[in-house]
PDB file of C-alpha atoms in Angstrom:
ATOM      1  CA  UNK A   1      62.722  82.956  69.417  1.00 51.00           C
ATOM      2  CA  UNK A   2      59.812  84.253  68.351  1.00 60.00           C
ATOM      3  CA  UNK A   3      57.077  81.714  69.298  1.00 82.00           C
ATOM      4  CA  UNK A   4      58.550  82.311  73.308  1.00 86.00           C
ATOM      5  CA  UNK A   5      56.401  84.521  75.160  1.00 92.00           C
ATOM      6  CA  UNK A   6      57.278  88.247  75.109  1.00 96.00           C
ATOM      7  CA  UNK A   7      58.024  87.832  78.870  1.00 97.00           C
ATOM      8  CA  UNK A   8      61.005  85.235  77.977  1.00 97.00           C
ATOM      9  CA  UNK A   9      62.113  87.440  75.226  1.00 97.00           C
ATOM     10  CA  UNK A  10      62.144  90.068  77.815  1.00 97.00           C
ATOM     11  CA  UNK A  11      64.266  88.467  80.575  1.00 98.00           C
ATOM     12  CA  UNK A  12      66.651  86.936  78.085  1.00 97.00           C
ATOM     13  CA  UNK A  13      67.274  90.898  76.694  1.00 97.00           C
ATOM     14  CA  UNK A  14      67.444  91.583  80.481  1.00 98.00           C
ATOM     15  CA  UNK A  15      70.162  89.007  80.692  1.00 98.00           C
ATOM     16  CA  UNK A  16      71.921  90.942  77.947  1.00 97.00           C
ATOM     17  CA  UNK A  17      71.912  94.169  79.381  1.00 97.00           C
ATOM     18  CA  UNK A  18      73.201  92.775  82.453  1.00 97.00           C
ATOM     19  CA  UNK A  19      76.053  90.821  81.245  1.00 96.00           C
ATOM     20  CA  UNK A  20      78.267  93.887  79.761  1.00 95.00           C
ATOM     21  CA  UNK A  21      76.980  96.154  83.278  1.00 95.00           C
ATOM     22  CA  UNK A  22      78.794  93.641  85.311  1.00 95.00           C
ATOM     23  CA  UNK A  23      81.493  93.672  83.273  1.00 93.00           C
ATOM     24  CA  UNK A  24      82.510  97.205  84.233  1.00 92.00           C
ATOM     25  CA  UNK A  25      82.343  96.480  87.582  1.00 95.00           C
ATOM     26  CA  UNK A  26      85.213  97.220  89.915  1.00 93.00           C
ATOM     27  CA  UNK A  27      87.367  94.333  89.743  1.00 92.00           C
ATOM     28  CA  UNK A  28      86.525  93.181  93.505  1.00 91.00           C
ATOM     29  CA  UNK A  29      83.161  93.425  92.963  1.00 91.00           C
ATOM     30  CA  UNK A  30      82.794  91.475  89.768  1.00 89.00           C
ATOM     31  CA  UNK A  31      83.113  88.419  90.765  1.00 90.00           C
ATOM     32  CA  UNK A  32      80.889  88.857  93.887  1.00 93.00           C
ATOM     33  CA  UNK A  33      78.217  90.950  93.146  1.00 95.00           C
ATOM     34  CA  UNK A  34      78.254  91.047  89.522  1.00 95.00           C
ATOM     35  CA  UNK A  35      78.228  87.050  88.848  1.00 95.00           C
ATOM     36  CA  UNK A  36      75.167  87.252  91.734  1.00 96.00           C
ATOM     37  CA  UNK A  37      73.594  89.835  89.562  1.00 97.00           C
ATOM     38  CA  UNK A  38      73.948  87.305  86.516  1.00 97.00           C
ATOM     39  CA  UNK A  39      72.941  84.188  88.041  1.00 97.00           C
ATOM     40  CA  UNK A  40      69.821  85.916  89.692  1.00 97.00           C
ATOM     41  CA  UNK A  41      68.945  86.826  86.246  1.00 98.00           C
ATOM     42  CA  UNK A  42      69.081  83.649  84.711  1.00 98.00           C
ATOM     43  CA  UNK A  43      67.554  82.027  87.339  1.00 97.00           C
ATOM     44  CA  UNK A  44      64.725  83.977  86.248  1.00 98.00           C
ATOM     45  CA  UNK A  45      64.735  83.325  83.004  1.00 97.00           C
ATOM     46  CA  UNK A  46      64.888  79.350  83.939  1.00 97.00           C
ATOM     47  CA  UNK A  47      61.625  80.120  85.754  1.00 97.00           C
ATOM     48  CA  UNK A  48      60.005  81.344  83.693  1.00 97.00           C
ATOM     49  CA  UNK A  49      61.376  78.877  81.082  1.00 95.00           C
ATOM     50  CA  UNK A  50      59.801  76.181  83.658  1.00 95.00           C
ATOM     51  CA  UNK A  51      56.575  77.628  83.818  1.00 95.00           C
ATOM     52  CA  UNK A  52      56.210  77.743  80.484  1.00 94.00           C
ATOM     53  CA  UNK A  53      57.500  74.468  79.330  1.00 92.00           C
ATOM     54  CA  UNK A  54      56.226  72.626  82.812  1.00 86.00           C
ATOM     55  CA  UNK A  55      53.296  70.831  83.852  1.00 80.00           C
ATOM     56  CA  UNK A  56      50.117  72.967  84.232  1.00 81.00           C
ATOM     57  CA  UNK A  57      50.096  72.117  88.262  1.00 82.00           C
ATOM     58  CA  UNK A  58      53.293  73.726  89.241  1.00 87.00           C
ATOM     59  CA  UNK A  59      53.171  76.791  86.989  1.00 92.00           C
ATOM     60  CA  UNK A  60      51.802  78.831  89.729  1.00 92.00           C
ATOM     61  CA  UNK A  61      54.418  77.976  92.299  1.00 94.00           C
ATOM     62  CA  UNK A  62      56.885  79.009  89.718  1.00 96.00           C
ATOM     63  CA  UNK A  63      55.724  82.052  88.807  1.00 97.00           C
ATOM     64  CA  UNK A  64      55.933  83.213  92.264  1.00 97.00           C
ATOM     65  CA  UNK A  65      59.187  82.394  92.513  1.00 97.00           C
ATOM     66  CA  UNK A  66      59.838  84.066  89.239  1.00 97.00           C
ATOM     67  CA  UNK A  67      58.250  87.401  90.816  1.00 97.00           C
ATOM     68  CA  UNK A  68      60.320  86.767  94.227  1.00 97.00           C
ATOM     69  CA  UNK A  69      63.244  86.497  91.531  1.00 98.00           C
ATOM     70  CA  UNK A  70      62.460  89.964  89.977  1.00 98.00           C
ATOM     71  CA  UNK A  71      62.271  91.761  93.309  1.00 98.00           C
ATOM     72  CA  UNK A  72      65.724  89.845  94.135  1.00 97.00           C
ATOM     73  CA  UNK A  73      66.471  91.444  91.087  1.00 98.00           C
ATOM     74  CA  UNK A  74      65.378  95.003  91.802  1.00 98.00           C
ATOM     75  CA  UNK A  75      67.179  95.118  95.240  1.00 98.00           C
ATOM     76  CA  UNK A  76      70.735  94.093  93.555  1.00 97.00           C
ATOM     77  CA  UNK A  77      70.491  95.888  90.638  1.00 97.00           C
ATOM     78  CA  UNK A  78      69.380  99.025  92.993  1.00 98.00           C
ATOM     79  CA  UNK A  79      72.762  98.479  95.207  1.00 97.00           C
ATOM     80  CA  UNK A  80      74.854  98.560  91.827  1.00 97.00           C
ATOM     81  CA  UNK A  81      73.618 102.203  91.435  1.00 97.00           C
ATOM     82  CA  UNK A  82      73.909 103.177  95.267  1.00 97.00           C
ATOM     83  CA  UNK A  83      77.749 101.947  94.770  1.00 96.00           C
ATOM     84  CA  UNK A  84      77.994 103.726  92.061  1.00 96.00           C
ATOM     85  CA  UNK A  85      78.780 100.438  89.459  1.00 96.00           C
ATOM     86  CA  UNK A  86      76.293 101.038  86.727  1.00 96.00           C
ATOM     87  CA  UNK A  87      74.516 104.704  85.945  1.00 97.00           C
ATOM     88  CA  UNK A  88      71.017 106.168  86.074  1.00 97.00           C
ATOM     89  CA  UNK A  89      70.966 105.472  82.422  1.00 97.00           C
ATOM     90  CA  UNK A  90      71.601 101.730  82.632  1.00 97.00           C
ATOM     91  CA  UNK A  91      69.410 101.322  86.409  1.00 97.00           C
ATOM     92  CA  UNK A  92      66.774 103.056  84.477  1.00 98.00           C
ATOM     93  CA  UNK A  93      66.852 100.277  81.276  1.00 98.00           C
ATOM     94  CA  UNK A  94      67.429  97.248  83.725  1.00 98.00           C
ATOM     95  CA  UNK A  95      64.336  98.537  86.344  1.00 98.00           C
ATOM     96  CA  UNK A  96      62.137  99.079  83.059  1.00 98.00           C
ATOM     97  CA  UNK A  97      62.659  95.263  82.042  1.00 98.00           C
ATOM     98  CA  UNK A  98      61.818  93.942  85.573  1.00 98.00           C
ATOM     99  CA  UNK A  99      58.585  96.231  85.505  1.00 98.00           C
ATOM    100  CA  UNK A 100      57.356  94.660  82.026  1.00 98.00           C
ATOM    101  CA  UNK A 101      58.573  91.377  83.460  1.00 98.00           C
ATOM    102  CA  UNK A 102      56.735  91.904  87.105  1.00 97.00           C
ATOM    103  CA  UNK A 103      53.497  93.078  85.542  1.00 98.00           C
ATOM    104  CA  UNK A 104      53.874  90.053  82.593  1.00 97.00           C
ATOM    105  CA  UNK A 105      54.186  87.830  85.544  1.00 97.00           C
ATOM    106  CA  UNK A 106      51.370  88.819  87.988  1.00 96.00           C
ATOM    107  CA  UNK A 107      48.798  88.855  84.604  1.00 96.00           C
ATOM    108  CA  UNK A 108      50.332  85.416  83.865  1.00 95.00           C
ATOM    109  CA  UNK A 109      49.512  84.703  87.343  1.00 93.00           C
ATOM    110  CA  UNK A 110      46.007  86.186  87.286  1.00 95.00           C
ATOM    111  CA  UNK A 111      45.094  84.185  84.309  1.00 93.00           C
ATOM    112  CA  UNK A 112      46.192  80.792  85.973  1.00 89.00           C
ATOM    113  CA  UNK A 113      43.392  81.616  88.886  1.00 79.00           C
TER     114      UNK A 113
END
């Protein structure tokens, strides 16, 4: 994994830190929000997979959705903490990898212009 950019290394350790969250989830909740929570997050990762591994004239579209994907992101993970399913230990980890990830993304971005 190492020849991946940092930002794919960086969603798919998102996607880890994720995957045991939702697993504490109330029991009602885990199959609603939590799977959303999951598949959000590796949507993004297949993204940013595509943009990597795509042709040059669609990586821009992509990336966009990849940074529509993160702010998806951001607003579910946010709602886990407001309902009290994951703690300001574990928002704070998970809204630290979307940052990297936003900011990797809009300099990806910049350097496609």
């Amino acid at each position: 994994m190492s020849d991946q950019p940092v930002v794919i290394v960086k969603a798919h350790a998102l996607i880890k830190a994720i995957i045991p969250a939702t697993a504490h989830f109330p029991r009602h909740q885990k199959h609603i929000l939590g799977k959303r929570l999951e598949e959000k997050a590796l949507d993004l990762l297949d993204l940013l997979l595509e943009a990597y591994y795509g042709a040059q004239k669609s990586k821009k579209s992509t990336l966009y959705r990849a940074n529509l994907a993160v702010e998806k992101l951001r607003h579910l993970i946010r709602l886990t903490f407001e309902l009290t399913y994951i703690n300001s230990k574990k928002l704070d980890q998970l809204m630290a990898y979307l940052l990297e990830i936003g900011r990797m993304i809009g300099g990806w971005i910049k350097s496609l212009k």
